[in-house]
Amino acid sequence: MKRLLPCLLLVLAPPAAASSPVDLPALIECRQSVSDFAALAPIANDPLKAVALGWRPLPQGNLFMAEYRLLEPITVFGHRSDHIAMAGATVVAILDLPDPRVLATQLELETGYDAEDKFMAGRELVSRDVIDAKTGEALIESVILSVSNVKSHPGKTLAGCTYSLDIPADDELPPAPAGSVTAPPQA
């Protein structure tokens, strides 16, 4: 499957999503949709918009994440944090939990990798076929909850959600509606 770029989410999101307030705890806990996540794209792309929300951009301790300190702490997965990060289509809270395995167990996640200094677990919560209203293209909406740790943040647990739209593989395309005309195969 080819991954669509996160900026494409803005194109596919209804206009109301960009103007509505961001429910950050709901996004981090995977209680939102891809179109809700699209409201974060302007914030991630423009640090001044993050500052306007009271988020303070932090120096990049990890080249793959944009980090922010929140004006007020949020509670996610039963833990308070004022430190979040975004990477592509993922938003996570950075929690003061030295062992991510405990939270992964509580959230009933499947372990993907477990070594002495690296742990990753996750579970796909949503996988559904959607049709792009503008283009009519078939897509798969996916929402994945994950918990991990990373060397750049020792003693911390990253917990959050990835929101994506994927183009189905050719063998996963939904069948053509009854009565539709398909082009004959090329010789």
Short mmCIF file of N, CA and C in Angstrom, two decimals:
data_model
loop_
_atom_site.label_atom_id
_atom_site.label_comp_id
_atom_site.label_asym_id
_atom_site.label_seq_id
_atom_site.Cartn_x
_atom_site.Cartn_y
_atom_site.Cartn_z
N MET A 1 0.83 -1.18 0.00
CA MET A 1 0.00 0.00 0.00
C MET A 1 0.87 1.24 0.00
N LYS A 2 0.45 2.22 -0.74
CA LYS A 2 1.16 3.47 -0.72
C LYS A 2 0.56 4.35 0.37
N ARG A 3 1.40 5.03 1.11
CA ARG A 3 0.93 5.94 2.15
C ARG A 3 0.68 7.30 1.52
N LEU A 4 -0.42 7.90 1.88
CA LEU A 4 -0.69 9.25 1.44
C LEU A 4 0.02 10.21 2.37
N LEU A 5 0.51 11.29 1.86
CA LEU A 5 1.20 12.27 2.68
C LEU A 5 0.23 12.90 3.67
N PRO A 6 0.70 13.18 4.90
CA PRO A 6 -0.17 13.77 5.90
C PRO A 6 -0.81 15.08 5.43
N CYS A 7 -0.10 15.84 4.57
CA CYS A 7 -0.69 17.09 4.11
C CYS A 7 -1.92 16.84 3.24
N LEU A 8 -2.04 15.66 2.65
CA LEU A 8 -3.21 15.32 1.87
C LEU A 8 -4.44 15.26 2.76
N LEU A 9 -4.24 15.03 4.04
CA LEU A 9 -5.36 14.99 4.97
C LEU A 9 -6.13 16.30 4.96
N LEU A 10 -5.43 17.41 4.76
CA LEU A 10 -6.11 18.70 4.71
C LEU A 10 -7.07 18.77 3.54
N VAL A 11 -6.67 18.20 2.43
CA VAL A 11 -7.52 18.22 1.24
C VAL A 11 -8.77 17.37 1.45
N LEU A 12 -8.62 16.25 2.15
CA LEU A 12 -9.72 15.33 2.33
C LEU A 12 -10.62 15.67 3.50
N ALA A 13 -10.15 16.54 4.39
CA ALA A 13 -10.94 16.88 5.57
C ALA A 13 -12.03 17.87 5.21
N PRO A 14 -13.19 17.75 5.84
CA PRO A 14 -14.21 18.75 5.62
C PRO A 14 -13.75 20.09 6.16
N PRO A 15 -14.19 21.21 5.55
CA PRO A 15 -13.73 22.52 5.98
C PRO A 15 -13.95 22.78 7.47
N ALA A 16 -14.99 22.23 8.07
CA ALA A 16 -15.28 22.49 9.47
C ALA A 16 -14.18 21.94 10.38
N ALA A 17 -13.48 20.89 9.94
CA ALA A 17 -12.46 20.28 10.80
C ALA A 17 -11.33 21.24 11.08
N ALA A 18 -10.96 22.06 10.09
CA ALA A 18 -9.85 22.97 10.28
C ALA A 18 -10.22 24.12 11.20
N SER A 19 -11.49 24.48 11.31
CA SER A 19 -11.88 25.62 12.12
C SER A 19 -12.35 25.23 13.51
N SER A 20 -12.58 23.95 13.76
CA SER A 20 -13.06 23.54 15.08
C SER A 20 -11.88 23.41 16.04
N PRO A 21 -12.14 23.57 17.33
CA PRO A 21 -11.05 23.44 18.29
C PRO A 21 -10.50 22.01 18.32
N VAL A 22 -9.23 21.88 18.60
CA VAL A 22 -8.56 20.59 18.63
C VAL A 22 -8.76 19.96 20.01
N ASP A 23 -9.28 18.75 20.05
CA ASP A 23 -9.41 17.99 21.29
C ASP A 23 -8.19 17.09 21.39
N LEU A 24 -7.11 17.65 21.92
CA LEU A 24 -5.83 16.96 21.94
C LEU A 24 -5.87 15.63 22.69
N PRO A 25 -6.46 15.56 23.90
CA PRO A 25 -6.52 14.26 24.57
C PRO A 25 -7.26 13.21 23.74
N ALA A 26 -8.36 13.59 23.10
CA ALA A 26 -9.11 12.64 22.27
C ALA A 26 -8.28 12.18 21.08
N LEU A 27 -7.52 13.09 20.46
CA LEU A 27 -6.67 12.70 19.34
C LEU A 27 -5.57 11.74 19.79
N ILE A 28 -4.94 12.03 20.91
CA ILE A 28 -3.85 11.18 21.40
C ILE A 28 -4.39 9.81 21.80
N GLU A 29 -5.59 9.75 22.35
CA GLU A 29 -6.18 8.48 22.79
C GLU A 29 -6.94 7.74 21.68
N CYS A 30 -6.81 8.20 20.44
CA CYS A 30 -7.44 7.54 19.28
C CYS A 30 -8.97 7.57 19.35
N ARG A 31 -9.54 8.62 19.90
CA ARG A 31 -10.99 8.74 19.97
C ARG A 31 -11.52 9.69 18.89
N GLN A 32 -10.73 9.94 17.87
CA GLN A 32 -11.10 10.84 16.78
C GLN A 32 -10.91 10.13 15.45
N SER A 33 -11.11 10.88 14.36
CA SER A 33 -10.98 10.32 13.02
C SER A 33 -9.85 11.03 12.26
N VAL A 34 -9.57 10.54 11.07
CA VAL A 34 -8.55 11.14 10.23
C VAL A 34 -8.88 12.61 9.96
N SER A 35 -10.14 12.91 9.70
CA SER A 35 -10.51 14.31 9.41
C SER A 35 -10.32 15.19 10.65
N ASP A 36 -10.54 14.65 11.85
CA ASP A 36 -10.28 15.42 13.07
C ASP A 36 -8.78 15.68 13.22
N PHE A 37 -7.98 14.66 12.92
CA PHE A 37 -6.52 14.80 13.02
C PHE A 37 -6.03 15.87 12.03
N ALA A 38 -6.70 16.02 10.91
CA ALA A 38 -6.28 17.00 9.90
C ALA A 38 -6.24 18.42 10.47
N ALA A 39 -7.00 18.68 11.53
CA ALA A 39 -6.98 20.01 12.16
C ALA A 39 -5.61 20.32 12.75
N LEU A 40 -4.80 19.29 13.04
CA LEU A 40 -3.46 19.52 13.58
C LEU A 40 -2.44 19.88 12.50
N ALA A 41 -2.70 19.56 11.26
CA ALA A 41 -1.72 19.80 10.20
C ALA A 41 -1.27 21.26 10.12
N PRO A 42 -2.19 22.23 10.15
CA PRO A 42 -1.71 23.62 10.11
C PRO A 42 -0.84 23.97 11.31
N ILE A 43 -1.13 23.38 12.45
CA ILE A 43 -0.35 23.65 13.66
C ILE A 43 1.04 23.06 13.51
N ALA A 44 1.11 21.84 13.01
CA ALA A 44 2.41 21.17 12.85
C ALA A 44 3.27 21.87 11.80
N ASN A 45 2.63 22.45 10.81
CA ASN A 45 3.37 23.10 9.72
C ASN A 45 3.75 24.54 10.01
N ASP A 46 3.16 25.14 11.05
CA ASP A 46 3.42 26.55 11.34
C ASP A 46 3.58 26.73 12.85
N PRO A 47 4.81 26.85 13.32
CA PRO A 47 5.04 26.98 14.76
C PRO A 47 4.29 28.15 15.39
N LEU A 48 4.01 29.21 14.63
CA LEU A 48 3.27 30.34 15.19
C LEU A 48 1.84 29.95 15.56
N LYS A 49 1.24 29.01 14.81
CA LYS A 49 -0.10 28.54 15.16
C LYS A 49 -0.06 27.72 16.44
N ALA A 50 1.02 26.97 16.64
CA ALA A 50 1.18 26.23 17.89
C ALA A 50 1.33 27.20 19.06
N VAL A 51 2.12 28.25 18.87
CA VAL A 51 2.31 29.26 19.90
C VAL A 51 0.98 29.94 20.23
N ALA A 52 0.16 30.20 19.21
CA ALA A 52 -1.14 30.83 19.44
C ALA A 52 -2.05 29.96 20.31
N LEU A 53 -1.84 28.64 20.28
CA LEU A 53 -2.62 27.73 21.13
C LEU A 53 -2.02 27.61 22.53
N GLY A 54 -0.88 28.26 22.75
CA GLY A 54 -0.21 28.14 24.03
C GLY A 54 0.81 27.02 24.06
N TRP A 55 1.13 26.44 22.91
CA TRP A 55 2.14 25.39 22.83
C TRP A 55 3.50 26.06 22.62
N ARG A 56 4.49 25.59 23.32
CA ARG A 56 5.83 26.13 23.15
C ARG A 56 6.67 25.11 22.39
N PRO A 57 7.12 25.44 21.17
CA PRO A 57 7.99 24.51 20.44
C PRO A 57 9.27 24.26 21.23
N LEU A 58 9.69 23.01 21.28
CA LEU A 58 10.90 22.62 22.00
C LEU A 58 12.00 22.28 21.01
N PRO A 59 13.25 22.39 21.45
CA PRO A 59 14.35 21.96 20.57
C PRO A 59 14.14 20.49 20.20
N GLN A 60 14.51 20.17 18.97
CA GLN A 60 14.31 18.81 18.48
C GLN A 60 15.35 17.87 19.08
N GLY A 61 14.92 17.08 20.06
CA GLY A 61 15.78 16.07 20.65
C GLY A 61 15.80 14.80 19.80
N ASN A 62 14.83 14.70 18.90
CA ASN A 62 14.71 13.55 18.01
C ASN A 62 14.36 14.12 16.64
N LEU A 63 15.16 13.83 15.64
CA LEU A 63 14.96 14.42 14.31
C LEU A 63 13.63 14.05 13.66
N PHE A 64 12.97 13.01 14.17
CA PHE A 64 11.75 12.54 13.55
C PHE A 64 10.48 13.11 14.21
N MET A 65 10.65 13.92 15.27
CA MET A 65 9.48 14.43 15.99
C MET A 65 9.59 15.93 16.19
N ALA A 66 8.45 16.62 16.06
CA ALA A 66 8.34 18.02 16.48
C ALA A 66 7.71 17.99 17.87
N GLU A 67 8.40 18.58 18.85
CA GLU A 67 7.94 18.50 20.24
C GLU A 67 7.42 19.85 20.73
N TYR A 68 6.45 19.78 21.64
CA TYR A 68 5.84 20.98 22.20
C TYR A 68 5.61 20.81 23.69
N ARG A 69 5.73 21.91 24.42
CA ARG A 69 5.34 21.98 25.83
C ARG A 69 4.00 22.71 25.84
N LEU A 70 3.01 22.11 26.47
CA LEU A 70 1.67 22.69 26.52
C LEU A 70 1.57 23.71 27.66
N LEU A 71 0.71 24.69 27.47
CA LEU A 71 0.47 25.70 28.49
C LEU A 71 -0.13 25.06 29.74
N GLU A 72 -1.07 24.15 29.54
CA GLU A 72 -1.72 23.42 30.62
C GLU A 72 -1.55 21.92 30.37
N PRO A 73 -1.26 21.15 31.41
CA PRO A 73 -1.15 19.70 31.21
C PRO A 73 -2.49 19.09 30.77
N ILE A 74 -2.39 17.99 30.07
CA ILE A 74 -3.57 17.22 29.67
C ILE A 74 -3.47 15.85 30.36
N THR A 75 -4.60 15.17 30.44
CA THR A 75 -4.60 13.82 30.98
C THR A 75 -4.94 12.86 29.85
N VAL A 76 -4.04 11.91 29.63
CA VAL A 76 -4.25 10.88 28.61
C VAL A 76 -3.89 9.53 29.21
N PHE A 77 -4.71 8.55 28.95
CA PHE A 77 -4.48 7.18 29.45
C PHE A 77 -4.29 7.17 30.97
N GLY A 78 -4.93 8.12 31.66
CA GLY A 78 -4.84 8.19 33.11
C GLY A 78 -3.59 8.88 33.64
N HIS A 79 -2.79 9.49 32.78
CA HIS A 79 -1.54 10.14 33.19
C HIS A 79 -1.54 11.59 32.70
N ARG A 80 -1.00 12.48 33.52
CA ARG A 80 -0.91 13.89 33.14
C ARG A 80 0.42 14.15 32.43
N SER A 81 0.36 15.04 31.44
CA SER A 81 1.57 15.42 30.72
C SER A 81 1.37 16.80 30.09
N ASP A 82 2.44 17.54 30.02
CA ASP A 82 2.41 18.82 29.30
C ASP A 82 3.39 18.78 28.14
N HIS A 83 3.80 17.58 27.75
CA HIS A 83 4.81 17.39 26.71
C HIS A 83 4.22 16.47 25.63
N ILE A 84 4.12 16.97 24.40
CA ILE A 84 3.60 16.17 23.29
C ILE A 84 4.59 16.22 22.14
N ALA A 85 4.39 15.32 21.19
CA ALA A 85 5.21 15.31 19.98
C ALA A 85 4.35 14.88 18.81
N MET A 86 4.75 15.35 17.63
CA MET A 86 4.08 14.97 16.40
C MET A 86 5.14 14.49 15.41
N ALA A 87 4.77 13.45 14.67
CA ALA A 87 5.65 12.91 13.63
C ALA A 87 4.75 12.41 12.52
N GLY A 88 4.71 13.13 11.41
CA GLY A 88 3.84 12.73 10.31
C GLY A 88 2.39 12.67 10.74
N ALA A 89 1.78 11.50 10.62
CA ALA A 89 0.37 11.32 10.96
C ALA A 89 0.18 10.81 12.38
N THR A 90 1.19 11.01 13.24
CA THR A 90 1.15 10.51 14.61
C THR A 90 1.24 11.66 15.59
N VAL A 91 0.44 11.58 16.66
CA VAL A 91 0.53 12.53 17.77
C VAL A 91 0.62 11.71 19.06
N VAL A 92 1.61 12.04 19.90
CA VAL A 92 1.83 11.29 21.14
C VAL A 92 2.01 12.23 22.32
N ALA A 93 1.68 11.72 23.49
CA ALA A 93 2.04 12.37 24.74
C ALA A 93 3.33 11.72 25.20
N ILE A 94 4.22 12.52 25.77
CA ILE A 94 5.46 11.99 26.33
C ILE A 94 5.25 11.95 27.83
N LEU A 95 5.15 10.73 28.34
CA LEU A 95 4.76 10.50 29.73
C LEU A 95 5.97 10.15 30.59
N ASP A 96 5.89 10.52 31.87
CA ASP A 96 6.93 10.18 32.84
C ASP A 96 6.73 8.76 33.35
N LEU A 97 6.84 7.81 32.46
CA LEU A 97 6.73 6.39 32.79
C LEU A 97 7.98 5.70 32.28
N PRO A 98 8.81 5.17 33.17
CA PRO A 98 10.07 4.57 32.71
C PRO A 98 9.90 3.27 31.93
N ASP A 99 8.81 2.53 32.15
CA ASP A 99 8.62 1.26 31.45
C ASP A 99 7.32 1.29 30.65
N PRO A 100 7.41 1.37 29.33
CA PRO A 100 6.21 1.44 28.50
C PRO A 100 5.38 0.15 28.51
N ARG A 101 5.97 -0.95 28.93
CA ARG A 101 5.27 -2.23 28.94
C ARG A 101 4.05 -2.21 29.84
N VAL A 102 4.12 -1.48 30.94
CA VAL A 102 3.01 -1.41 31.90
C VAL A 102 1.78 -0.79 31.23
N LEU A 103 1.97 0.35 30.57
CA LEU A 103 0.85 1.01 29.90
C LEU A 103 0.36 0.17 28.72
N ALA A 104 1.27 -0.44 27.98
CA ALA A 104 0.88 -1.28 26.84
C ALA A 104 -0.01 -2.44 27.31
N THR A 105 0.32 -3.02 28.44
CA THR A 105 -0.49 -4.10 29.00
C THR A 105 -1.87 -3.58 29.40
N GLN A 106 -1.90 -2.43 30.07
CA GLN A 106 -3.19 -1.84 30.48
C GLN A 106 -4.08 -1.56 29.28
N LEU A 107 -3.49 -1.14 28.17
CA LEU A 107 -4.25 -0.79 26.97
C LEU A 107 -4.49 -2.00 26.06
N GLU A 108 -4.02 -3.17 26.49
CA GLU A 108 -4.19 -4.42 25.75
C GLU A 108 -3.62 -4.33 24.33
N LEU A 109 -2.39 -3.83 24.24
CA LEU A 109 -1.73 -3.69 22.95
C LEU A 109 -0.90 -4.93 22.64
N GLU A 110 -0.69 -5.15 21.35
CA GLU A 110 0.12 -6.27 20.89
C GLU A 110 1.58 -5.81 20.81
N THR A 111 2.47 -6.57 21.40
CA THR A 111 3.89 -6.22 21.37
C THR A 111 4.44 -6.47 19.97
N GLY A 112 5.06 -5.44 19.41
CA GLY A 112 5.67 -5.56 18.09
C GLY A 112 7.17 -5.78 18.18
N TYR A 113 7.78 -5.21 19.22
CA TYR A 113 9.22 -5.35 19.41
C TYR A 113 9.51 -5.15 20.89
N ASP A 114 10.32 -6.03 21.44
CA ASP A 114 10.65 -5.94 22.86
C ASP A 114 12.09 -6.37 23.07
N ALA A 115 12.94 -5.39 23.33
CA ALA A 115 14.35 -5.64 23.64
C ALA A 115 14.66 -4.86 24.92
N GLU A 116 15.85 -5.03 25.42
CA GLU A 116 16.21 -4.40 26.69
C GLU A 116 16.01 -2.88 26.67
N ASP A 117 16.41 -2.22 25.57
CA ASP A 117 16.34 -0.76 25.52
C ASP A 117 15.32 -0.22 24.51
N LYS A 118 14.52 -1.08 23.90
CA LYS A 118 13.54 -0.62 22.92
C LYS A 118 12.28 -1.47 23.03
N PHE A 119 11.12 -0.78 23.04
CA PHE A 119 9.84 -1.46 23.13
C PHE A 119 8.84 -0.74 22.23
N MET A 120 8.04 -1.51 21.52
CA MET A 120 6.97 -0.96 20.69
C MET A 120 5.78 -1.90 20.74
N ALA A 121 4.60 -1.32 20.97
CA ALA A 121 3.37 -2.11 20.98
C ALA A 121 2.27 -1.27 20.36
N GLY A 122 1.27 -1.94 19.79
CA GLY A 122 0.17 -1.20 19.18
C GLY A 122 -1.00 -2.08 18.87
N ARG A 123 -2.06 -1.43 18.43
CA ARG A 123 -3.27 -2.14 18.02
C ARG A 123 -4.06 -1.23 17.09
N GLU A 124 -4.49 -1.79 15.97
CA GLU A 124 -5.33 -1.03 15.04
C GLU A 124 -6.74 -1.02 15.60
N LEU A 125 -7.26 0.17 15.85
CA LEU A 125 -8.60 0.33 16.41
C LEU A 125 -9.66 0.52 15.34
N VAL A 126 -9.26 1.14 14.22
CA VAL A 126 -10.19 1.41 13.13
C VAL A 126 -9.52 1.04 11.82
N SER A 127 -10.25 0.31 10.99
CA SER A 127 -9.83 0.05 9.62
C SER A 127 -11.11 -0.05 8.82
N ARG A 128 -11.39 1.00 8.06
CA ARG A 128 -12.64 1.00 7.31
C ARG A 128 -12.45 1.61 5.93
N ASP A 129 -13.27 1.12 5.01
CA ASP A 129 -13.27 1.65 3.66
C ASP A 129 -14.01 2.96 3.64
N VAL A 130 -13.43 3.95 2.98
CA VAL A 130 -14.07 5.24 2.80
C VAL A 130 -13.90 5.65 1.35
N ILE A 131 -14.76 6.52 0.90
CA ILE A 131 -14.69 7.06 -0.46
C ILE A 131 -14.43 8.55 -0.36
N ASP A 132 -13.41 9.03 -1.05
CA ASP A 132 -13.12 10.45 -1.08
C ASP A 132 -14.27 11.14 -1.81
N ALA A 133 -14.95 12.05 -1.12
CA ALA A 133 -16.12 12.72 -1.67
C ALA A 133 -15.78 13.56 -2.90
N LYS A 134 -14.57 14.06 -2.98
CA LYS A 134 -14.18 14.92 -4.10
C LYS A 134 -13.79 14.12 -5.34
N THR A 135 -13.06 13.01 -5.13
CA THR A 135 -12.53 12.27 -6.28
C THR A 135 -13.23 10.94 -6.53
N GLY A 136 -13.97 10.45 -5.53
CA GLY A 136 -14.60 9.14 -5.65
C GLY A 136 -13.63 7.98 -5.47
N GLU A 137 -12.39 8.29 -5.09
CA GLU A 137 -11.37 7.27 -4.91
C GLU A 137 -11.62 6.47 -3.63
N ALA A 138 -11.44 5.14 -3.73
CA ALA A 138 -11.56 4.26 -2.57
C ALA A 138 -10.31 4.38 -1.71
N LEU A 139 -10.50 4.54 -0.40
CA LEU A 139 -9.40 4.65 0.54
C LEU A 139 -9.68 3.79 1.76
N ILE A 140 -8.65 3.53 2.54
CA ILE A 140 -8.82 2.82 3.80
C ILE A 140 -8.39 3.77 4.92
N GLU A 141 -9.33 4.07 5.82
CA GLU A 141 -9.02 4.89 6.99
C GLU A 141 -8.52 3.95 8.09
N SER A 142 -7.40 4.31 8.70
CA SER A 142 -6.80 3.49 9.75
C SER A 142 -6.45 4.37 10.95
N VAL A 143 -6.75 3.85 12.14
CA VAL A 143 -6.41 4.52 13.39
C VAL A 143 -5.70 3.50 14.27
N ILE A 144 -4.45 3.79 14.64
CA ILE A 144 -3.62 2.84 15.38
C ILE A 144 -3.13 3.46 16.69
N LEU A 145 -3.43 2.80 17.78
CA LEU A 145 -2.97 3.19 19.11
C LEU A 145 -1.61 2.54 19.34
N SER A 146 -0.64 3.31 19.89
CA SER A 146 0.68 2.73 20.11
C SER A 146 1.32 3.28 21.38
N VAL A 147 2.22 2.48 21.91
CA VAL A 147 3.02 2.83 23.08
C VAL A 147 4.44 2.37 22.78
N SER A 148 5.42 3.23 23.08
CA SER A 148 6.81 2.88 22.80
C SER A 148 7.75 3.69 23.68
N ASN A 149 9.01 3.42 23.52
CA ASN A 149 10.03 4.28 24.08
C ASN A 149 11.03 4.59 22.98
N VAL A 150 11.90 5.57 23.23
CA VAL A 150 12.87 5.97 22.23
C VAL A 150 14.12 6.46 22.96
N LYS A 151 15.29 6.17 22.43
CA LYS A 151 16.56 6.50 23.08
C LYS A 151 16.72 7.99 23.36
N SER A 152 16.14 8.83 22.52
CA SER A 152 16.28 10.28 22.71
C SER A 152 15.55 10.79 23.95
N HIS A 153 14.66 9.95 24.53
CA HIS A 153 13.88 10.36 25.71
C HIS A 153 13.95 9.27 26.78
N PRO A 154 15.11 9.09 27.39
CA PRO A 154 15.26 8.02 28.38
C PRO A 154 14.31 8.23 29.57
N GLY A 155 13.75 7.12 30.05
CA GLY A 155 12.85 7.17 31.19
C GLY A 155 11.45 7.67 30.87
N LYS A 156 11.16 7.84 29.59
CA LYS A 156 9.85 8.34 29.15
C LYS A 156 9.15 7.28 28.31
N THR A 157 7.82 7.38 28.27
CA THR A 157 6.99 6.53 27.42
C THR A 157 6.25 7.42 26.45
N LEU A 158 6.26 7.06 25.17
CA LEU A 158 5.49 7.76 24.15
C LEU A 158 4.21 6.98 23.92
N ALA A 159 3.07 7.64 24.08
CA ALA A 159 1.79 6.98 23.91
C ALA A 159 0.89 7.86 23.07
N GLY A 160 0.31 7.29 22.02
CA GLY A 160 -0.54 8.10 21.18
C GLY A 160 -1.13 7.34 20.02
N CYS A 161 -1.43 8.11 18.97
CA CYS A 161 -2.24 7.58 17.89
C CYS A 161 -1.70 8.00 16.52
N THR A 162 -1.85 7.08 15.57
CA THR A 162 -1.53 7.36 14.17
C THR A 162 -2.82 7.30 13.38
N TYR A 163 -3.06 8.33 12.59
CA TYR A 163 -4.25 8.43 11.74
C TYR A 163 -3.77 8.43 10.29
N SER A 164 -4.31 7.52 9.47
CA SER A 164 -3.86 7.51 8.08
C SER A 164 -4.97 7.12 7.12
N LEU A 165 -4.78 7.55 5.90
CA LEU A 165 -5.61 7.13 4.77
C LEU A 165 -4.68 6.42 3.80
N ASP A 166 -5.03 5.21 3.44
CA ASP A 166 -4.21 4.42 2.54
C ASP A 166 -4.98 4.13 1.26
N ILE A 167 -4.23 4.00 0.19
CA ILE A 167 -4.81 3.54 -1.07
C ILE A 167 -4.79 2.02 -1.02
N PRO A 168 -5.92 1.35 -1.22
CA PRO A 168 -5.92 -0.11 -1.14
C PRO A 168 -5.04 -0.72 -2.23
N ALA A 169 -4.45 -1.84 -1.92
CA ALA A 169 -3.72 -2.60 -2.93
C ALA A 169 -4.72 -3.04 -3.99
N ASP A 170 -4.26 -3.32 -5.19
CA ASP A 170 -5.16 -3.69 -6.27
C ASP A 170 -6.08 -4.85 -5.90
N ASP A 171 -5.57 -5.81 -5.13
CA ASP A 171 -6.40 -6.95 -4.76
C ASP A 171 -7.35 -6.65 -3.59
N GLU A 172 -7.27 -5.43 -3.04
CA GLU A 172 -8.15 -5.03 -1.93
C GLU A 172 -9.23 -4.04 -2.37
N LEU A 173 -9.23 -3.67 -3.64
CA LEU A 173 -10.22 -2.71 -4.10
C LEU A 173 -11.61 -3.30 -3.98
N PRO A 174 -12.60 -2.47 -3.55
CA PRO A 174 -13.96 -2.99 -3.44
C PRO A 174 -14.49 -3.35 -4.83
N PRO A 175 -15.41 -4.30 -4.92
CA PRO A 175 -15.96 -4.67 -6.22
C PRO A 175 -16.74 -3.51 -6.82
N ALA A 176 -16.76 -3.48 -8.15
CA ALA A 176 -17.51 -2.44 -8.85
C ALA A 176 -18.99 -2.61 -8.56
N PRO A 177 -19.74 -1.49 -8.42
CA PRO A 177 -21.17 -1.60 -8.18
C PRO A 177 -21.88 -2.36 -9.30
N ALA A 178 -22.95 -3.04 -8.96
CA ALA A 178 -23.72 -3.81 -9.94
C ALA A 178 -24.18 -2.88 -11.06
N GLY A 179 -24.07 -3.36 -12.27
CA GLY A 179 -24.52 -2.57 -13.43
C GLY A 179 -23.47 -1.58 -13.92
N SER A 180 -22.31 -1.50 -13.27
CA SER A 180 -21.31 -0.57 -13.73
C SER A 180 -20.54 -1.17 -14.91
N VAL A 181 -20.01 -0.31 -15.71
CA VAL A 181 -19.28 -0.74 -16.89
C VAL A 181 -17.79 -0.66 -16.59
N THR A 182 -17.08 -1.71 -16.89
CA THR A 182 -15.63 -1.68 -16.73
C THR A 182 -15.00 -1.81 -18.10
N ALA A 183 -13.85 -1.20 -18.24
CA ALA A 183 -13.16 -1.25 -19.51
C ALA A 183 -12.63 -2.66 -19.76
N PRO A 184 -12.68 -3.16 -21.01
CA PRO A 184 -12.13 -4.48 -21.30
C PRO A 184 -10.62 -4.47 -21.14
N PRO A 185 -10.03 -5.63 -20.81
CA PRO A 185 -8.57 -5.68 -20.65
C PRO A 185 -7.89 -5.35 -21.97
N GLN A 186 -6.72 -4.73 -21.85
CA GLN A 186 -5.93 -4.37 -23.03
C GLN A 186 -5.23 -5.63 -23.56
N ALA A 187 -5.16 -5.77 -24.86
CA ALA A 187 -4.52 -6.94 -25.49
C ALA A 187 -3.04 -6.74 -25.59
#
